[in-house]
Amino acid sequence: MREELVRRFEDFGTRTALYDHGTAVTYAQLLKRIRDIRERLALHGVRPRETVVVHGDYSLDSVATLFALHLGRNVVVPVVTLTGTTLDTLVEHCRPGHLVRTTANGVEIQDLAEQAAATGRDLAEPGAATGPDTAEGPAAVHGRIGDPQAAGLVLLSSGSTGAPKVILHNLDVLVDQKLEKRPRRRENALNILMVLMFDHIGGINSLLSTLLVGGTAVLPRQRTPDEICALIERHRILVLPTSPTYLNLMMVGGYHRTYDLSSLRLITYGTEPMSDELLRRVHRTFPGVRLLQTFGTSETGIATTTSESSSSTYFKISGAGVEHRVVDGELQLRSRTQFLGYLNYDDDSLTEDRWFRTGDLVEEAADGYLRIKGRAKEIINVGGEKLLPLELESVLMGSPLVEDCVVYGSPNAITGQSVCVDVKPRGPLTRAELRRHVTEFLSGRVEPFKMPTKINVVDTIEMSDRMKKLRSRPSADGE
């Protein structure tokens, strides 16, 4: 299928493939850059099946490097934020041979094997990694793919509850799935804004879904609501992939009034559950736009979904490549694009028959539609009574004085946990006034054990770089 990818890019020719921070890049130019980078990689000693870290966010060079490494049958590790700890983790469990940095000044290629030798660490030393991979050298990870002609993709989990998991995929499977779709005609090609991260399964999915059918990917410099809405207006964006938290930021900031967003035809939202009240707000704000809930995981890829309607949080997993089942309230998936394993953890998230336990708790309707209730690990247990944060957040978002909120559990010596909430108020309210309002608003609407024991007033609701609300707290003191 590599030949088909190159042929499509050649056929798309003068179509615009990317807007790289405002500069139009045709498919012909993208293909030339891919070939140039392949030559540079070869000159720097990058060999087929070697693992290569690509450090950088969306740009012509990062996208071209991704495809160059795919064509070279390498294992690609995209990383937007590369800390010393992250690099140590990758060296330990992936044994990359080279690091490619894509910057405003171009592409820099660093030989990690030479660096390791200089620091006394041998990447080819047997047993250097502590994970399941015990083969030797920078091509060690490739052996886990099981196909010497395939390319690989390594993704890191967000690591919100500990060290990130190092997740291995067969990149050929992800690419081939997109190549099965027919190219769009030039006049019907979609332009899609790359809001989701370059090193996230949602971002990779958006990029492949756009370029392999002849669409245009618009690459932002920053992911602020101001810049994203300005790009929607400037490029007449049709499709916006994003998250519920990010949509709320756009609405709260009034950016939908500042910019002309009338070009939007579809907003897809995922990465975290959408509350019913927030969806109602989004639907009112964008009445002519179809809203589609997406679902996927770093381990299983992004599933094809169908929302019950733009005003419903119920959806179906409708793609032929993904099976699903619900066991004890938890959604389990088995997909064609399923990961090959963790490189630093045991595969205990897989059942004996290879179903992936997503950790998402769902409600299943009689007609087969599903509704995400929240993550199992986020359950707040108050003296044996259990609460999912999304339930309380959805109620609170119905208050005219609550702009946004996040609910989380806090350790409690008596009940095990207590309910805490951070609230961003709407309008000029004192802390005492808002706290009183929250208590009065929830009274009679929720059971007593769900009433927050701590109500913190905040200026902003913290969001991860993957556009999810941050629920974990280093301490539970509050105010």
Coordinates of C-alpha atoms in Angstrom, one line a residue:
M1 CA 0.0 0.0 0.0
R2 CA 3.0 2.3 0.2
E3 CA 2.9 2.6 -3.6
E4 CA -0.8 3.6 -3.4
L5 CA 0.0 6.3 -0.8
V6 CA 2.7 7.8 -3.1
R7 CA 0.5 7.5 -6.2
R8 CA -2.3 9.4 -4.4
F9 CA 0.0 12.2 -3.4
E10 CA 1.2 12.4 -7.0
D11 CA -2.3 12.4 -8.4
F12 CA -3.4 15.1 -5.9
G13 CA -0.5 17.2 -7.3
T14 CA -1.5 20.9 -7.1
R15 CA -4.2 20.4 -4.5
T16 CA -3.4 22.1 -1.2
A17 CA -2.3 19.4 1.3
L18 CA -1.4 21.7 4.2
Y19 CA -1.6 25.2 5.5
D20 CA 1.6 25.2 7.4
H21 CA 1.1 28.2 9.8
G22 CA -0.4 30.2 6.9
T23 CA 1.7 28.9 4.0
A24 CA -0.1 26.8 1.5
V25 CA 1.7 23.5 0.7
T26 CA 0.6 21.4 -2.3
Y27 CA 0.7 17.6 -2.3
A28 CA 3.5 17.8 -4.9
Q29 CA 5.5 19.9 -2.5
L30 CA 4.7 17.6 0.4
L31 CA 5.8 14.6 -1.6
K32 CA 9.1 16.3 -2.5
R33 CA 9.7 17.2 1.1
I34 CA 9.1 13.5 2.1
R35 CA 11.6 12.4 -0.4
D36 CA 14.2 15.0 0.7
I37 CA 13.8 13.9 4.3
R38 CA 14.2 10.3 3.4
E39 CA 17.5 11.1 1.7
R40 CA 18.6 13.1 4.8
L41 CA 17.7 10.2 7.1
A42 CA 19.7 7.8 5.0
L43 CA 22.7 10.1 5.0
H44 CA 22.5 10.2 8.8
G45 CA 22.6 6.4 9.0
V46 CA 18.9 5.8 9.8
R47 CA 18.2 2.3 8.7
P48 CA 14.9 0.5 7.9
R49 CA 13.1 -0.9 11.0
E50 CA 15.0 1.4 13.3
T51 CA 13.0 3.2 16.0
V52 CA 13.1 7.0 15.5
V53 CA 11.8 9.7 17.8
V54 CA 10.2 12.7 16.1
H55 CA 10.1 15.8 18.4
G56 CA 7.9 18.6 17.2
D57 CA 4.3 19.7 16.7
Y58 CA 2.4 19.9 13.4
S59 CA 4.5 21.4 10.6
L60 CA 5.4 20.5 7.0
D61 CA 8.6 18.9 8.3
S62 CA 7.0 16.9 11.0
V63 CA 4.3 15.6 8.7
A64 CA 6.8 14.8 6.0
T65 CA 9.1 13.1 8.5
L66 CA 6.2 10.9 9.7
F67 CA 5.5 9.7 6.1
A68 CA 9.2 9.4 5.3
L69 CA 9.7 7.0 8.2
H70 CA 6.5 5.1 7.3
L71 CA 7.9 4.6 3.8
G72 CA 11.2 3.6 5.3
R73 CA 9.5 0.9 7.4
N74 CA 10.7 2.5 10.6
V75 CA 9.0 2.7 14.0
V76 CA 7.9 6.3 14.6
V77 CA 7.6 7.9 18.0
P78 CA 6.0 11.3 17.7
V79 CA 6.5 13.5 20.8
V80 CA 5.3 17.1 21.1
T81 CA 6.8 17.9 24.5
L82 CA 10.1 16.0 25.0
T83 CA 11.4 16.2 28.6
G84 CA 14.5 14.5 29.9
T85 CA 12.3 12.0 31.7
T86 CA 10.3 11.2 28.6
L87 CA 13.5 10.7 26.6
D88 CA 14.9 8.4 29.3
T89 CA 11.6 6.4 29.2
L90 CA 11.9 6.1 25.4
V91 CA 15.6 5.1 25.4
E92 CA 14.9 2.5 28.1
H93 CA 11.9 0.9 26.4
C94 CA 12.1 1.7 22.7
R95 CA 15.9 2.0 22.2
P96 CA 15.6 4.6 19.4
G97 CA 18.6 5.0 17.1
H98 CA 17.9 8.6 16.2
L99 CA 16.1 11.7 17.3
V100 CA 14.6 14.0 14.7
R101 CA 13.7 17.5 15.8
T102 CA 11.5 19.6 13.6
T103 CA 11.9 23.3 14.3
A104 CA 11.3 26.6 12.6
N105 CA 14.9 26.3 11.3
G106 CA 14.3 22.9 9.7
V107 CA 15.1 19.3 10.5
E108 CA 17.8 18.3 13.0
I109 CA 18.8 14.7 13.2
Q110 CA 20.7 13.4 16.2
D111 CA 22.3 10.0 16.6
L112 CA 21.2 8.7 20.0
A113 CA 23.4 5.6 19.8
E114 CA 26.5 8.0 19.7
Q115 CA 25.1 10.0 22.6
A116 CA 24.4 6.8 24.6
A117 CA 28.0 5.7 24.0
A118 CA 29.3 9.1 25.1
T119 CA 27.4 8.7 28.4
G120 CA 28.4 5.1 28.9
R121 CA 25.0 3.6 28.0
D122 CA 24.8 1.0 25.2
L123 CA 21.5 0.9 23.4
A124 CA 22.4 -2.4 21.9
E125 CA 23.2 -4.0 25.2
P126 CA 21.0 -6.9 25.9
G127 CA 18.7 -6.4 28.9
A128 CA 19.0 -2.6 28.8
A129 CA 15.3 -2.3 28.7
T130 CA 13.2 -3.5 31.6
G131 CA 9.9 -4.0 29.7
P132 CA 8.8 -7.1 27.8
D133 CA 11.2 -6.3 24.9
T134 CA 14.5 -8.0 25.4
A135 CA 15.8 -8.0 21.8
E136 CA 18.9 -6.1 20.9
G137 CA 19.6 -2.7 19.3
P138 CA 17.6 0.2 17.8
A139 CA 15.5 -2.2 15.7
A140 CA 14.4 -4.2 18.8
V141 CA 10.9 -2.8 18.9
H142 CA 10.3 -3.6 15.3
G143 CA 10.5 -7.3 16.0
R144 CA 7.3 -6.9 18.1
I145 CA 5.3 -5.9 15.0
G146 CA 5.6 -9.4 13.5
D147 CA 5.9 -8.2 9.9
P148 CA 9.4 -7.1 8.7
Q149 CA 7.9 -5.1 5.9
A150 CA 5.6 -3.0 8.1
A151 CA 6.2 0.3 9.9
G152 CA 5.4 0.9 13.5
L153 CA 4.0 3.7 15.6
V154 CA 4.7 4.3 19.3
L155 CA 2.3 6.5 21.4
L156 CA 2.6 7.5 25.0
S157 CA -0.4 7.6 27.2
S158 CA -1.1 10.8 29.1
G159 CA 0.3 9.3 32.3
S160 CA -2.2 11.1 34.5
T161 CA -2.1 8.3 37.0
G162 CA 1.6 7.3 36.9
A163 CA 4.3 6.7 34.4
P164 CA 3.0 6.9 30.8
K165 CA 2.4 3.6 29.0
V166 CA 4.5 3.1 25.8
I167 CA 2.0 1.8 23.3
L168 CA 3.1 0.0 20.1
H169 CA 1.0 0.0 16.9
N170 CA 1.4 -1.4 13.4
L171 CA 1.4 1.9 11.4
D172 CA 0.7 0.1 8.1
V173 CA -2.6 -1.1 9.5
L174 CA -3.6 2.5 10.4
V175 CA -2.5 3.9 7.0
D176 CA -4.1 1.0 5.0
Q177 CA -7.4 1.5 6.7
K178 CA -7.5 5.1 5.5
L179 CA -6.4 4.2 2.0
E180 CA -9.4 1.9 1.6
K181 CA -11.5 5.0 1.4
R182 CA -11.9 6.5 -2.1
P183 CA -10.1 9.9 -2.7
R184 CA -12.5 12.9 -2.7
R185 CA -12.9 15.0 -5.8
R186 CA -11.2 18.3 -5.6
E187 CA -14.5 20.2 -5.3
N188 CA -15.6 17.9 -2.4
A189 CA -12.4 17.8 -0.5
L190 CA -12.6 18.8 3.2
N191 CA -10.4 21.2 5.0
I192 CA -9.9 20.1 8.6
L193 CA -8.2 21.9 11.5
M194 CA -5.6 19.9 13.3
V195 CA -6.6 20.8 16.9
L196 CA -5.8 17.4 18.4
M197 CA -2.2 16.7 19.2
F198 CA 0.4 15.3 16.7
D199 CA 1.4 12.7 19.3
H200 CA -2.2 11.7 20.1
I201 CA -4.2 8.9 18.4
G202 CA -6.9 11.4 17.6
G203 CA -4.4 13.8 16.0
I204 CA -2.8 11.0 13.9
N205 CA -6.3 9.8 12.9
S206 CA -7.3 13.3 11.8
L207 CA -4.1 13.8 9.8
L208 CA -4.3 10.4 8.0
S209 CA -8.1 10.8 7.4
T210 CA -7.5 14.2 5.8
L211 CA -4.4 13.7 3.6
L212 CA -5.0 10.2 2.3
V213 CA -8.3 11.2 0.6
G214 CA -7.0 14.5 -0.8
G215 CA -8.2 17.0 1.9
T216 CA -6.4 20.0 3.4
A217 CA -5.0 19.9 6.9
V218 CA -4.7 23.4 8.5
L219 CA -1.9 23.4 11.1
P220 CA -2.2 25.9 14.0
R221 CA 0.8 27.6 15.7
Q222 CA -1.0 27.5 19.0
R223 CA -4.2 25.9 20.2
T224 CA -5.7 28.9 21.9
P225 CA -9.5 29.4 21.2
D226 CA -8.6 32.8 19.7
E227 CA -6.2 31.4 17.1
I228 CA -8.4 28.3 16.4
C229 CA -11.5 30.5 15.7
A230 CA -9.4 32.9 13.6
L231 CA -8.2 30.0 11.5
I232 CA -11.8 28.7 11.1
E233 CA -12.7 32.1 9.7
R234 CA -9.6 32.6 7.5
H235 CA -9.7 29.1 5.9
R236 CA -13.4 28.5 6.0
I237 CA -12.9 25.3 7.9
L238 CA -15.7 22.7 7.4
V239 CA -14.7 20.1 10.1
L240 CA -13.5 20.8 13.6
P241 CA -12.3 17.9 15.7
T242 CA -12.1 18.9 19.4
S243 CA -13.2 18.1 22.9
P244 CA -16.1 19.1 25.2
T245 CA -13.8 21.2 27.4
Y246 CA -12.3 23.0 24.4
L247 CA -15.8 23.8 23.0
N248 CA -16.8 25.3 26.3
L249 CA -13.7 27.5 26.3
M250 CA -14.7 28.8 22.9
M251 CA -18.2 29.6 24.0
V252 CA -17.2 31.1 27.4
G253 CA -14.7 33.4 25.7
G254 CA -17.3 34.5 23.2
Y255 CA -15.0 33.6 20.2
H256 CA -18.0 32.3 18.2
R257 CA -19.3 35.9 18.2
T258 CA -15.9 37.5 17.6
Y259 CA -15.2 35.4 14.5
D260 CA -17.2 34.2 11.6
L261 CA -17.6 30.4 12.1
S262 CA -20.4 30.0 9.6
S263 CA -18.3 27.7 7.4
L264 CA -18.4 24.9 10.0
R265 CA -20.5 21.9 8.9
L266 CA -19.3 19.3 11.4
I267 CA -17.9 19.4 14.9
T268 CA -16.6 16.1 16.2
Y269 CA -16.0 15.8 19.9
G270 CA -14.2 13.2 22.0
T271 CA -11.2 12.5 24.3
E272 CA -13.6 12.9 27.3
P273 CA -17.3 12.5 28.1
M274 CA -19.7 15.3 27.1
S275 CA -22.3 16.3 29.7
D276 CA -25.9 16.7 28.5
E277 CA -26.1 20.3 29.7
L278 CA -22.9 21.2 27.9
L279 CA -24.1 19.6 24.7
R280 CA -27.3 21.6 24.9
R281 CA -25.1 24.8 25.1
V282 CA -23.1 23.7 22.1
H283 CA -26.2 22.9 20.1
R284 CA -27.7 26.3 20.8
T285 CA -24.5 28.1 19.9
F286 CA -24.0 26.2 16.7
P287 CA -27.5 25.4 15.5
G288 CA -26.6 24.7 11.9
V289 CA -23.7 22.4 12.6
R290 CA -23.9 18.6 12.9
L291 CA -22.4 17.4 16.2
L292 CA -20.8 13.9 16.2
Q293 CA -19.4 12.1 19.2
T294 CA -16.3 10.2 18.4
F295 CA -14.8 7.4 20.5
G296 CA -11.4 5.8 20.6
T297 CA -8.4 4.9 22.7
S298 CA -4.7 5.0 22.2
E299 CA -4.8 1.2 22.3
T300 CA -7.6 0.5 19.8
G301 CA -7.6 3.5 17.5
I302 CA -10.6 5.7 16.6
A303 CA -13.9 3.9 15.9
T304 CA -16.4 5.0 13.4
T305 CA -19.4 6.3 15.3
T306 CA -23.0 7.6 14.7
S307 CA -24.6 10.0 17.1
E308 CA -28.3 9.5 17.9
S309 CA -28.7 13.2 17.1
S310 CA -26.7 16.4 17.4
S311 CA -28.5 17.0 20.7
S312 CA -27.9 13.5 22.2
T313 CA -24.9 12.1 24.0
Y314 CA -25.9 8.6 22.9
F315 CA -23.9 7.1 20.0
K316 CA -23.3 3.8 18.2
I317 CA -20.0 2.3 17.3
S318 CA -20.8 1.6 13.6
G319 CA -17.6 0.8 11.9
A320 CA -16.9 -2.7 10.6
G321 CA -13.4 -2.7 12.0
V322 CA -14.4 -2.5 15.6
E323 CA -16.3 -4.8 17.8
H324 CA -17.7 -3.8 21.2
R325 CA -19.3 -5.3 24.2
V326 CA -20.3 -4.1 27.7
V327 CA -19.2 -6.2 30.7
D328 CA -20.2 -5.2 34.2
G329 CA -21.0 -1.7 32.9
E330 CA -17.5 -1.3 31.3
L331 CA -17.1 -0.8 27.5
Q332 CA -14.7 -3.3 25.9
L333 CA -13.4 -3.1 22.4
R334 CA -11.6 -5.3 19.9
S335 CA -10.5 -3.6 16.7
R336 CA -8.6 -4.1 13.5
T337 CA -6.3 -1.2 14.5
Q338 CA -5.7 -2.6 18.0
F339 CA -2.3 -2.1 19.5
L340 CA 0.4 -4.8 19.6
G341 CA 1.2 -4.3 23.3
Y342 CA 2.8 -2.1 25.9
L343 CA 6.6 -1.9 25.8
N344 CA 6.8 -1.1 29.5
Y345 CA 3.7 -2.7 31.1
D346 CA 2.1 -6.1 31.1
D347 CA -1.0 -6.3 28.9
D348 CA -3.4 -6.6 31.9
S349 CA -5.9 -4.3 30.2
L350 CA -6.6 -7.2 27.7
T351 CA -8.9 -10.0 28.5
E352 CA -7.9 -13.6 27.7
D353 CA -9.8 -13.4 24.4
R354 CA -8.0 -10.1 23.5
W355 CA -10.7 -7.6 24.3
F356 CA -9.4 -4.2 25.5
R357 CA -10.9 -3.0 28.8
T358 CA -11.4 0.7 28.1
G359 CA -12.1 1.7 31.7
D360 CA -15.1 3.7 30.5
L361 CA -18.4 3.1 32.2
V362 CA -21.4 3.2 29.8
E363 CA -25.2 3.1 29.8
E364 CA -26.5 0.8 27.1
A365 CA -29.9 1.6 25.5
A366 CA -32.2 -1.1 24.1
D367 CA -31.6 0.1 20.6
G368 CA -27.8 -0.4 20.9
Y369 CA -26.9 3.2 21.5
L370 CA -24.3 3.9 24.3
R371 CA -23.8 6.8 26.6
I372 CA -20.4 7.4 28.4
K373 CA -21.0 7.9 32.1
G374 CA -17.3 8.4 33.0
R375 CA -14.1 6.6 33.8
A376 CA -14.1 3.8 36.3
K377 CA -11.0 5.2 38.0
E378 CA -12.8 8.5 38.6
I379 CA -15.6 7.0 40.7
I380 CA -15.9 8.9 44.0
N381 CA -16.8 6.5 46.9
V382 CA -18.5 8.3 49.8
G383 CA -19.0 5.7 52.5
G384 CA -20.0 3.1 50.0
E385 CA -22.2 5.4 47.9
K386 CA -20.7 6.0 44.5
L387 CA -20.7 9.1 42.2
L388 CA -19.3 9.7 38.8
P389 CA -18.0 13.3 38.4
L390 CA -19.8 13.9 35.1
E391 CA -23.2 13.4 36.7
L392 CA -22.7 16.2 39.2
E393 CA -21.0 18.4 36.6
S394 CA -23.9 18.1 34.3
V395 CA -26.3 19.3 37.0
L396 CA -24.1 22.2 38.0
M397 CA -23.7 23.3 34.4
G398 CA -27.5 23.9 34.4
S399 CA -27.0 26.8 36.8
P400 CA -27.0 30.2 35.1
L401 CA -24.2 31.3 37.5
V402 CA -21.8 28.4 36.6
E403 CA -19.6 28.9 33.6
D404 CA -17.7 25.7 34.1
C405 CA -16.8 23.2 36.8
V406 CA -14.8 20.1 37.6
V407 CA -15.7 17.5 40.2
Y408 CA -13.2 15.2 41.9
G409 CA -12.8 13.1 45.0
S410 CA -10.7 13.9 48.0
P411 CA -9.5 11.5 50.7
N412 CA -11.6 11.6 53.9
A413 CA -10.7 9.8 57.1
I414 CA -14.4 9.0 57.9
T415 CA -16.1 8.3 54.6
G416 CA -13.1 7.3 52.5
Q417 CA -13.7 10.1 50.1
S418 CA -15.6 13.3 49.9
V419 CA -16.9 15.3 46.9
C420 CA -15.0 18.4 45.9
V421 CA -15.8 20.8 43.0
D422 CA -13.9 23.7 41.4
V423 CA -16.2 26.2 40.0
K424 CA -15.6 29.0 37.5
P425 CA -18.5 31.4 38.1
R426 CA -20.4 33.4 35.5
G427 CA -20.5 37.1 36.5
P428 CA -19.2 39.0 39.5
L429 CA -19.8 36.8 42.6
T430 CA -18.0 36.7 45.8
R431 CA -16.7 33.3 47.0
A432 CA -19.3 33.2 49.7
E433 CA -22.1 34.0 47.3
L434 CA -21.1 31.3 44.8
R435 CA -20.6 28.7 47.5
R436 CA -24.0 29.5 48.9
H437 CA -25.5 29.4 45.4
V438 CA -24.0 26.0 44.6
T439 CA -25.3 24.5 47.8
E440 CA -28.8 25.9 47.3
F441 CA -28.9 24.9 43.6
L442 CA -27.9 21.3 44.3
S443 CA -30.3 20.9 47.2
G444 CA -33.2 18.8 46.1
R445 CA -31.5 18.0 42.7
V446 CA -29.0 15.5 44.0
E447 CA -28.8 13.0 46.8
P448 CA -27.2 14.2 50.1
F449 CA -24.0 12.1 49.7
K450 CA -23.3 13.9 46.3
M451 CA -23.3 17.4 47.9
P452 CA -19.7 18.8 47.7
T453 CA -18.0 19.2 51.0
K454 CA -15.5 21.6 49.4
I455 CA -16.4 24.3 46.8
N456 CA -13.4 26.0 45.4
V457 CA -13.8 29.2 43.3
V458 CA -11.3 29.3 40.4
D459 CA -10.5 31.6 37.5
T460 CA -9.9 28.8 35.1
I461 CA -10.7 25.1 34.8
E462 CA -7.4 23.4 34.2
M463 CA -7.1 21.4 31.0
S464 CA -4.4 18.9 29.8
D465 CA -2.6 19.3 26.5
R466 CA -5.0 16.6 25.2
M467 CA -7.9 19.0 26.0
K468 CA -9.4 17.0 28.9
K469 CA -10.3 18.4 32.3
L470 CA -7.7 17.7 34.9
R471 CA -9.3 15.8 37.8
S472 CA -6.4 14.5 39.7
R473 CA -5.2 16.6 42.6
P474 CA -1.8 16.4 44.4
S475 CA -3.6 17.2 47.7
A476 CA -7.1 17.5 48.9
D477 CA -6.9 20.5 51.2
G478 CA -9.0 22.9 49.1
E479 CA -10.2 26.1 50.7

